[in-house]
């Protein structure tokens, strides 16, 4: 089966399983799991940030961050396509009690000017107090688009001027780093908190990391407990994360190349309309004429190619380490024959 539905479908590789088997463990709620502690220290050092917290999911790391940066009644500024707003079960409202100011960015990327306009006047008692700006990089539903770092720096200046916290949903940040030839430390310098997923393109079975200052992570640890996210011998999972950071970052470039190849093949079909710019490992394209998105998805499924119709008109395909070269070749042949 060629599973392009998401980069979350990857299975641990033999090397990763071996690392998990060999992991030293302890009770992480007591702070005594050496492998969790190692992963957290390693990640913090990589981003040149003070501390990190290992959590079960990227939804949890984002939600903890939002909760810790805000007070109930505050407002969070983000793009309309943001995962934190669209796909986290209404958590901004239920976990943090905050409202949201939605910006209409370019495939999910906002500018400093948009953020500036989105900040409420702090002296107007009618308005919610703006306290947090959250970016996503890469933008999942923008088709895996990435920011130019200079644009992030400009947004940071707006945050400093208006005393807003600055969070990054970096579920796929490593895809952006590889595509743009940037470093984690660059990002550590501008954001107050960063969430990264180990369970997407990096191929770990479970786990995300939240990064920030020591004080922020201490606060986050309490919120993680309250959300039920304190895990015990989590070193088995953290070992997969360590292995992923050591072995699965550079290979993301291969996924990006495969995404380009798929996009090119779809572009030659008369029933394919707009294809979102392919910058990393995601291909989102419009289906028109001969098929609906759902029809094309089920046709592909008969050929053992699994994709998601994300709307009546659009299909998403995501590349990852379980899609190998021979599968790409087979998929390209199927597309060409349609
Ligand atoms: C997958 C994802 C998350 C977190 O998802 P979990 O399934 O909770 O780990 C957060 N943000 C983005 C952009 C994502 O794609």
CSV table of C-alpha atoms and ligand atoms in Angstrom, one decimal:
chain,number,residue,atom,x,y,z
A,1,UNK,CA,0.0,0.0,0.0
A,2,UNK,CA,1.3,3.5,-0.9
A,3,UNK,CA,-0.1,5.7,1.8
A,4,UNK,CA,0.1,9.4,1.0
A,5,UNK,CA,-2.7,10.4,3.4
A,6,UNK,CA,-0.3,11.9,5.9
A,7,UNK,CA,3.3,11.8,7.1
A,8,UNK,CA,1.9,10.5,10.4
A,9,UNK,CA,1.4,7.0,9.0
A,10,UNK,CA,5.1,6.0,9.1
A,11,UNK,CA,6.1,2.9,11.1
A,12,UNK,CA,9.2,2.8,13.2
A,13,UNK,CA,12.2,1.5,11.2
A,14,UNK,CA,14.3,-1.5,12.5
A,15,UNK,CA,16.9,0.9,13.7
A,16,UNK,CA,14.4,3.0,15.5
A,17,UNK,CA,12.8,-0.1,17.1
A,18,UNK,CA,16.2,-1.2,18.3
A,19,UNK,CA,16.8,2.2,19.9
A,20,UNK,CA,13.4,1.9,21.6
A,21,UNK,CA,14.2,-1.6,22.9
A,22,UNK,CA,17.5,-0.4,24.3
A,23,UNK,CA,16.1,2.7,26.0
A,24,UNK,CA,16.8,3.3,29.6
A,25,UNK,CA,13.6,4.3,31.4
A,26,UNK,CA,12.3,5.8,34.6
A,27,UNK,CA,9.2,7.6,35.8
A,28,UNK,CA,9.0,10.8,33.8
A,29,UNK,CA,6.4,12.4,36.0
A,30,UNK,CA,9.1,12.2,38.7
A,31,UNK,CA,11.5,13.7,36.1
A,32,UNK,CA,13.5,10.4,36.3
A,33,UNK,CA,13.4,9.1,32.8
A,34,UNK,CA,17.0,9.4,31.5
A,35,UNK,CA,16.0,9.0,27.9
A,36,UNK,CA,13.2,11.7,28.1
A,37,UNK,CA,15.7,14.0,29.9
A,38,UNK,CA,18.3,13.3,27.2
A,39,UNK,CA,15.9,14.1,24.4
A,40,UNK,CA,14.7,17.3,26.1
A,41,UNK,CA,18.2,18.5,26.7
A,42,UNK,CA,19.3,17.6,23.2
A,43,UNK,CA,16.4,19.4,21.6
A,44,UNK,CA,16.8,22.5,23.7
A,45,UNK,CA,20.5,22.6,22.8
A,46,UNK,CA,19.7,22.2,19.1
A,47,UNK,CA,17.4,25.2,19.2
A,48,UNK,CA,19.6,27.1,21.6
A,49,UNK,CA,16.7,27.5,23.9
A,50,UNK,CA,16.7,26.9,27.7
A,51,UNK,CA,14.4,23.9,28.1
A,52,UNK,CA,12.1,21.4,26.4
A,53,UNK,CA,9.1,19.3,27.3
A,54,UNK,CA,8.2,15.9,25.7
A,55,UNK,CA,4.5,15.5,25.1
A,56,UNK,CA,2.2,12.9,23.5
A,57,UNK,CA,1.1,15.1,20.6
A,58,UNK,CA,1.6,18.3,18.7
A,59,UNK,CA,-1.9,19.3,19.6
A,60,UNK,CA,-0.9,19.1,23.3
A,61,UNK,CA,2.3,21.1,22.8
A,62,UNK,CA,0.4,23.9,21.0
A,63,UNK,CA,-2.4,23.9,23.5
A,64,UNK,CA,-0.1,24.0,26.5
A,65,UNK,CA,1.8,26.9,24.9
A,66,UNK,CA,-1.4,28.9,24.1
A,67,UNK,CA,-2.6,28.3,27.7
A,68,UNK,CA,0.7,29.4,29.2
A,69,UNK,CA,1.1,32.6,27.1
A,70,UNK,CA,-2.5,33.9,27.8
A,71,UNK,CA,-5.2,34.6,30.3
A,72,UNK,CA,-8.9,33.7,29.7
A,73,UNK,CA,-10.5,36.5,27.6
A,74,UNK,CA,-7.3,37.3,25.7
A,75,UNK,CA,-7.0,37.0,21.9
A,76,UNK,CA,-4.7,34.9,19.8
A,77,UNK,CA,-3.7,36.1,16.4
A,78,UNK,CA,-3.1,33.5,13.7
A,79,UNK,CA,-3.9,32.7,10.0
A,80,UNK,CA,-7.3,31.2,9.1
A,81,UNK,CA,-5.7,28.0,7.9
A,82,UNK,CA,-3.9,27.4,11.3
A,83,UNK,CA,-3.9,24.0,12.8
A,84,UNK,CA,-4.3,25.5,16.2
A,85,UNK,CA,-7.6,27.0,15.1
A,86,UNK,CA,-8.9,24.5,12.5
A,87,UNK,CA,-7.8,21.1,13.8
A,88,UNK,CA,-7.4,21.2,17.6
A,89,UNK,CA,-11.0,20.6,18.6
A,90,UNK,CA,-11.7,24.1,19.7
A,91,UNK,CA,-8.9,23.9,22.2
A,92,UNK,CA,-8.1,27.6,22.2
A,93,UNK,CA,-11.5,28.2,23.6
A,94,UNK,CA,-11.8,25.2,25.9
A,95,UNK,CA,-8.2,25.1,27.2
A,96,UNK,CA,-7.2,28.7,27.3
A,97,UNK,CA,-10.6,30.5,27.2
A,98,UNK,CA,-9.3,32.8,24.4
A,99,UNK,CA,-10.8,34.3,21.3
A,100,UNK,CA,-9.0,34.3,18.0
A,101,UNK,CA,-8.2,37.0,15.4
A,102,UNK,CA,-8.0,35.3,12.1
A,103,UNK,CA,-5.7,36.7,9.4
A,104,UNK,CA,-6.1,36.0,5.6
A,105,UNK,CA,-2.5,35.2,4.7
A,106,UNK,CA,-0.9,33.8,1.5
A,107,UNK,CA,-1.4,30.1,1.7
A,108,UNK,CA,-1.2,30.3,5.5
A,109,UNK,CA,1.7,32.8,5.7
A,110,UNK,CA,0.9,36.1,7.3
A,111,UNK,CA,3.0,39.3,7.2
A,112,UNK,CA,4.1,41.8,9.8
A,113,UNK,CA,1.6,44.3,8.4
A,114,UNK,CA,-1.3,41.9,8.8
A,115,UNK,CA,-0.3,41.1,12.4
A,116,UNK,CA,0.1,44.8,13.2
A,117,UNK,CA,-3.5,45.4,11.9
A,118,UNK,CA,-4.7,42.4,13.9
A,119,UNK,CA,-3.5,43.8,17.3
A,120,UNK,CA,-6.4,45.2,19.3
A,121,UNK,CA,-6.1,48.7,20.9
A,122,UNK,CA,-5.1,47.8,24.5
A,123,UNK,CA,-6.9,50.9,25.7
A,124,UNK,CA,-10.3,50.1,24.1
A,125,UNK,CA,-12.3,48.3,26.8
A,126,UNK,CA,-14.6,46.8,24.1
A,127,UNK,CA,-11.8,44.7,22.8
A,128,UNK,CA,-10.1,41.5,23.9
A,129,UNK,CA,-6.5,42.0,24.9
A,130,UNK,CA,-4.2,40.7,22.2
A,131,UNK,CA,-1.5,38.6,23.9
A,132,UNK,CA,-0.2,36.0,21.5
A,133,UNK,CA,0.8,35.6,17.8
A,134,UNK,CA,1.1,32.0,16.5
A,135,UNK,CA,2.7,31.1,13.2
A,136,UNK,CA,2.8,27.8,11.5
A,137,UNK,CA,5.9,26.6,9.5
A,138,UNK,CA,5.4,24.8,7.3
A,139,UNK,CA,1.7,25.5,6.7
A,140,UNK,CA,-0.1,22.1,6.4
A,141,UNK,CA,-3.2,23.3,4.6
A,142,UNK,CA,-1.2,25.9,2.7
A,143,UNK,CA,0.4,23.0,0.9
A,144,UNK,CA,3.5,22.8,3.0
A,145,UNK,CA,4.5,26.4,2.3
A,146,UNK,CA,7.4,27.9,4.3
A,147,UNK,CA,8.2,31.4,5.5
A,148,UNK,CA,11.1,33.5,4.5
A,149,UNK,CA,13.0,34.1,7.7
A,150,UNK,CA,13.1,37.8,7.2
A,151,UNK,CA,9.3,37.9,7.3
A,152,UNK,CA,9.4,36.1,10.6
A,153,UNK,CA,11.8,38.6,12.0
A,154,UNK,CA,9.6,41.5,10.9
A,155,UNK,CA,6.6,39.8,12.7
A,156,UNK,CA,8.8,39.4,15.8
A,157,UNK,CA,9.4,43.2,15.8
A,158,UNK,CA,5.6,43.8,15.9
A,159,UNK,CA,5.4,41.3,18.8
A,160,UNK,CA,8.1,43.2,20.7
A,161,UNK,CA,6.5,46.6,20.1
A,162,UNK,CA,3.1,45.3,21.3
A,163,UNK,CA,4.4,43.0,24.0
A,164,UNK,CA,2.9,39.9,22.4
A,165,UNK,CA,4.2,36.4,23.0
A,166,UNK,CA,5.4,34.7,19.8
A,167,UNK,CA,4.7,30.9,19.3
A,168,UNK,CA,5.6,28.7,16.4
A,169,UNK,CA,3.6,25.6,15.5
A,170,UNK,CA,6.6,23.9,13.9
A,171,UNK,CA,4.9,20.5,13.4
A,172,UNK,CA,6.9,20.3,10.2
A,173,UNK,CA,9.6,22.8,11.0
A,174,UNK,CA,12.4,20.4,10.0
A,175,UNK,CA,10.9,20.3,6.5
A,176,UNK,CA,11.2,24.1,6.3
A,177,UNK,CA,14.7,24.1,7.7
A,178,UNK,CA,15.8,21.6,5.1
A,179,UNK,CA,14.0,23.4,2.2
A,180,UNK,CA,15.3,26.8,3.2
A,181,UNK,CA,18.8,25.7,4.5
A,182,UNK,CA,18.1,27.3,7.9
A,183,UNK,CA,19.1,26.2,11.4
A,184,UNK,CA,17.0,25.4,14.5
A,185,UNK,CA,19.0,28.0,16.5
A,186,UNK,CA,17.8,30.8,14.2
A,187,UNK,CA,14.2,29.9,15.2
A,188,UNK,CA,15.1,29.5,18.8
A,189,UNK,CA,16.3,33.1,18.8
A,190,UNK,CA,13.0,34.7,17.6
A,191,UNK,CA,10.2,32.6,19.1
A,192,UNK,CA,9.2,32.5,22.8
A,193,UNK,CA,8.0,28.9,22.3
A,194,UNK,CA,8.2,26.3,19.5
A,195,UNK,CA,6.3,23.1,19.0
A,196,UNK,CA,7.9,20.4,16.9
A,197,UNK,CA,6.4,17.0,15.9
A,198,UNK,CA,8.6,13.9,16.0
A,199,UNK,CA,5.7,11.8,14.6
A,200,UNK,CA,5.4,13.5,11.2
A,201,UNK,CA,8.1,13.4,8.6
A,202,UNK,CA,10.7,12.5,11.2
A,203,UNK,CA,9.1,9.1,11.5
A,204,UNK,CA,8.7,8.5,15.3
A,205,UNK,CA,5.5,6.7,16.4
A,206,UNK,CA,4.5,9.2,19.0
A,207,UNK,CA,5.7,12.5,20.4
A,208,UNK,CA,6.2,16.2,20.2
A,209,UNK,CA,8.4,18.7,21.9
A,210,UNK,CA,7.7,22.1,23.3
A,211,UNK,CA,10.6,24.5,23.6
A,212,UNK,CA,11.0,27.7,25.6
A,213,UNK,CA,12.6,29.3,28.6
A,214,UNK,CA,13.1,27.3,31.8
A,215,UNK,CA,10.3,29.3,33.5
A,216,UNK,CA,7.9,28.7,30.6
A,217,UNK,CA,8.7,24.9,30.5
A,218,UNK,CA,8.2,24.7,34.3
A,219,UNK,CA,4.8,26.2,33.9
A,220,UNK,CA,4.1,24.0,30.9
A,221,UNK,CA,4.9,20.9,32.9
A,222,UNK,CA,2.1,21.7,35.3
A,223,UNK,CA,-0.4,22.3,32.4
A,224,UNK,CA,0.7,19.0,30.7
A,225,UNK,CA,-0.1,17.2,34.0
A,226,UNK,CA,-3.5,18.9,34.2
A,227,UNK,CA,-4.2,17.9,30.6
A,228,UNK,CA,-3.4,14.2,31.5
A,229,UNK,CA,-0.2,14.3,29.4
A,230,UNK,CA,2.3,13.3,32.1
A,231,UNK,CA,3.7,9.9,31.0
A,232,UNK,CA,5.6,7.4,33.0
A,233,UNK,CA,8.3,5.2,31.3
A,234,UNK,CA,8.2,7.5,28.3
A,235,UNK,CA,11.8,6.8,27.5
A,236,UNK,CA,10.7,4.1,25.1
A,237,UNK,CA,9.0,6.8,23.0
A,238,UNK,CA,11.7,9.4,23.6
A,239,UNK,CA,14.3,7.0,22.2
A,240,UNK,CA,12.4,7.0,18.9
A,241,UNK,CA,12.6,10.8,19.0
A,242,UNK,CA,16.3,10.9,19.6
A,243,UNK,CA,16.8,8.4,16.8
A,244,UNK,CA,14.6,10.5,14.5
A,245,UNK,CA,16.5,13.7,15.1
A,246,UNK,CA,19.8,11.8,14.5
A,247,UNK,CA,18.8,9.9,11.4
A,248,UNK,CA,15.7,11.3,9.7
A,249,UNK,CA,16.3,15.0,9.2
A,250,UNK,CA,18.5,15.2,6.1
A,251,UNK,CA,16.5,12.6,4.2
A,252,UNK,CA,13.5,15.0,4.2
A,253,UNK,CA,15.1,16.5,1.0
A,254,UNK,CA,14.1,13.2,-0.7
A,255,UNK,CA,10.5,13.7,0.2
A,256,UNK,CA,10.6,17.2,-1.1
A,257,UNK,CA,12.0,16.0,-4.5
A,258,UNK,CA,9.3,13.3,-4.6
A,259,UNK,CA,6.6,15.9,-4.0
A,260,UNK,CA,7.9,18.0,-6.9
A,261,UNK,CA,7.8,14.9,-9.2
A,262,UNK,CA,4.2,14.1,-8.2
A,263,UNK,CA,3.1,17.8,-8.7
A,264,UNK,CA,4.7,17.8,-12.1
A,265,UNK,CA,2.8,14.7,-13.2
A,266,UNK,CA,-0.5,16.0,-11.9
A,267,UNK,CA,0.1,19.3,-13.7
A,268,UNK,CA,0.0,17.4,-17.0
A,269,UNK,CA,-3.6,16.2,-16.4
A,270,UNK,CA,-6.5,18.1,-18.0
A,271,UNK,CA,-8.7,17.3,-14.9
A,272,UNK,CA,-6.2,19.0,-12.5
A,273,UNK,CA,-6.6,22.7,-11.9
A,274,UNK,CA,-4.6,24.8,-9.5
A,275,UNK,CA,-1.7,23.1,-7.7
A,276,UNK,CA,-0.6,24.9,-4.5
A,277,UNK,CA,3.2,25.8,-4.7
A,278,UNK,CA,5.1,22.7,-3.7
A,279,UNK,CA,7.9,23.9,-1.3
A,280,UNK,CA,8.3,20.8,0.9
A,281,UNK,CA,6.6,17.4,1.3
A,282,UNK,CA,2.9,18.2,0.7
A,283,UNK,CA,1.1,18.3,-2.6
A,284,UNK,CA,-2.4,19.9,-2.7
A,285,UNK,CA,-4.2,20.1,-6.0
A,286,UNK,CA,-7.6,21.0,-7.4
A,287,UNK,CA,-9.6,18.3,-9.2
A,288,UNK,CA,-12.1,19.5,-11.9
A,289,UNK,CA,-14.0,18.2,-14.9
A,290,UNK,CA,-13.8,14.4,-15.2
A,291,UNK,CA,-13.8,13.7,-11.5
A,292,UNK,CA,-14.7,15.0,-8.1
A,293,UNK,CA,-11.9,14.8,-5.5
A,294,UNK,CA,-13.6,11.9,-3.8
A,295,UNK,CA,-14.0,10.0,-7.1
A,296,UNK,CA,-10.3,10.5,-8.0
A,297,UNK,CA,-9.4,9.4,-4.5
A,298,UNK,CA,-11.4,6.2,-4.7
A,299,UNK,CA,-10.0,5.5,-8.2
A,300,UNK,CA,-6.4,5.8,-6.9
A,301,UNK,CA,-7.3,3.6,-3.9
A,302,UNK,CA,-8.2,0.8,-6.4
A,303,UNK,CA,-4.5,1.1,-7.5
A,304,UNK,CA,-3.3,0.9,-3.9
A,305,UNK,CA,-2.6,4.6,-3.8
A,306,UNK,CA,-4.2,6.2,-0.7
A,307,UNK,CA,-4.8,10.0,-0.7
A,308,UNK,CA,-7.1,12.3,1.2
A,309,UNK,CA,-9.8,14.4,-0.5
A,310,UNK,CA,-9.5,17.4,1.9
A,311,UNK,CA,-12.5,19.1,0.2
A,312,UNK,CA,-15.0,18.3,-2.6
A,313,UNK,CA,-12.4,19.8,-5.0
A,314,UNK,CA,-9.0,19.3,-3.5
A,315,UNK,CA,-6.7,16.3,-2.9
A,316,UNK,CA,-3.7,16.2,-0.5
A,317,UNK,CA,-0.7,13.9,-0.8
A,318,UNK,CA,2.0,13.9,1.8
A,319,UNK,CA,5.5,12.4,1.3
A,320,UNK,CA,7.4,10.6,4.1
A,321,UNK,CA,10.0,8.0,4.8
A,322,UNK,CA,7.7,5.0,4.1
A,323,UNK,CA,7.2,6.2,0.5
A,324,UNK,CA,10.2,4.9,-1.4
A,325,UNK,CA,11.6,5.5,-4.8
A,326,UNK,CA,9.9,2.4,-6.4
A,327,UNK,CA,6.5,3.6,-5.0
A,328,UNK,CA,7.0,7.0,-6.5
A,329,UNK,CA,7.8,5.4,-9.9
A,330,UNK,CA,4.7,3.3,-9.6
A,331,UNK,CA,2.5,6.2,-8.6
A,332,UNK,CA,3.9,8.4,-11.5
A,333,UNK,CA,3.0,5.5,-13.9
A,334,UNK,CA,-0.5,5.4,-12.6
A,335,UNK,CA,-1.0,9.2,-12.9
A,336,UNK,CA,0.4,9.1,-16.4
A,337,UNK,CA,-2.1,6.4,-17.4
A,338,UNK,CA,-5.2,8.2,-16.0
B,1,LIG,C1,0.0,17.4,12.8
B,1,LIG,C2,0.0,18.8,13.2
B,1,LIG,C3,-0.1,19.2,14.5
B,1,LIG,C4,-0.2,18.3,15.7
B,1,LIG,O1,-0.9,17.1,15.5
B,1,LIG,P1,-1.0,15.9,16.5
B,1,LIG,O2,-1.6,14.9,15.6
B,1,LIG,O3,-1.7,16.3,17.6
B,1,LIG,O4,0.4,15.5,16.8
B,1,LIG,C5,0.0,20.5,14.8
B,1,LIG,N1,0.2,21.4,13.8
B,1,LIG,C6,0.3,21.1,12.5
B,1,LIG,C7,0.5,22.1,11.5
B,1,LIG,C8,0.1,19.7,12.2
B,1,LIG,O5,0.2,19.4,10.9
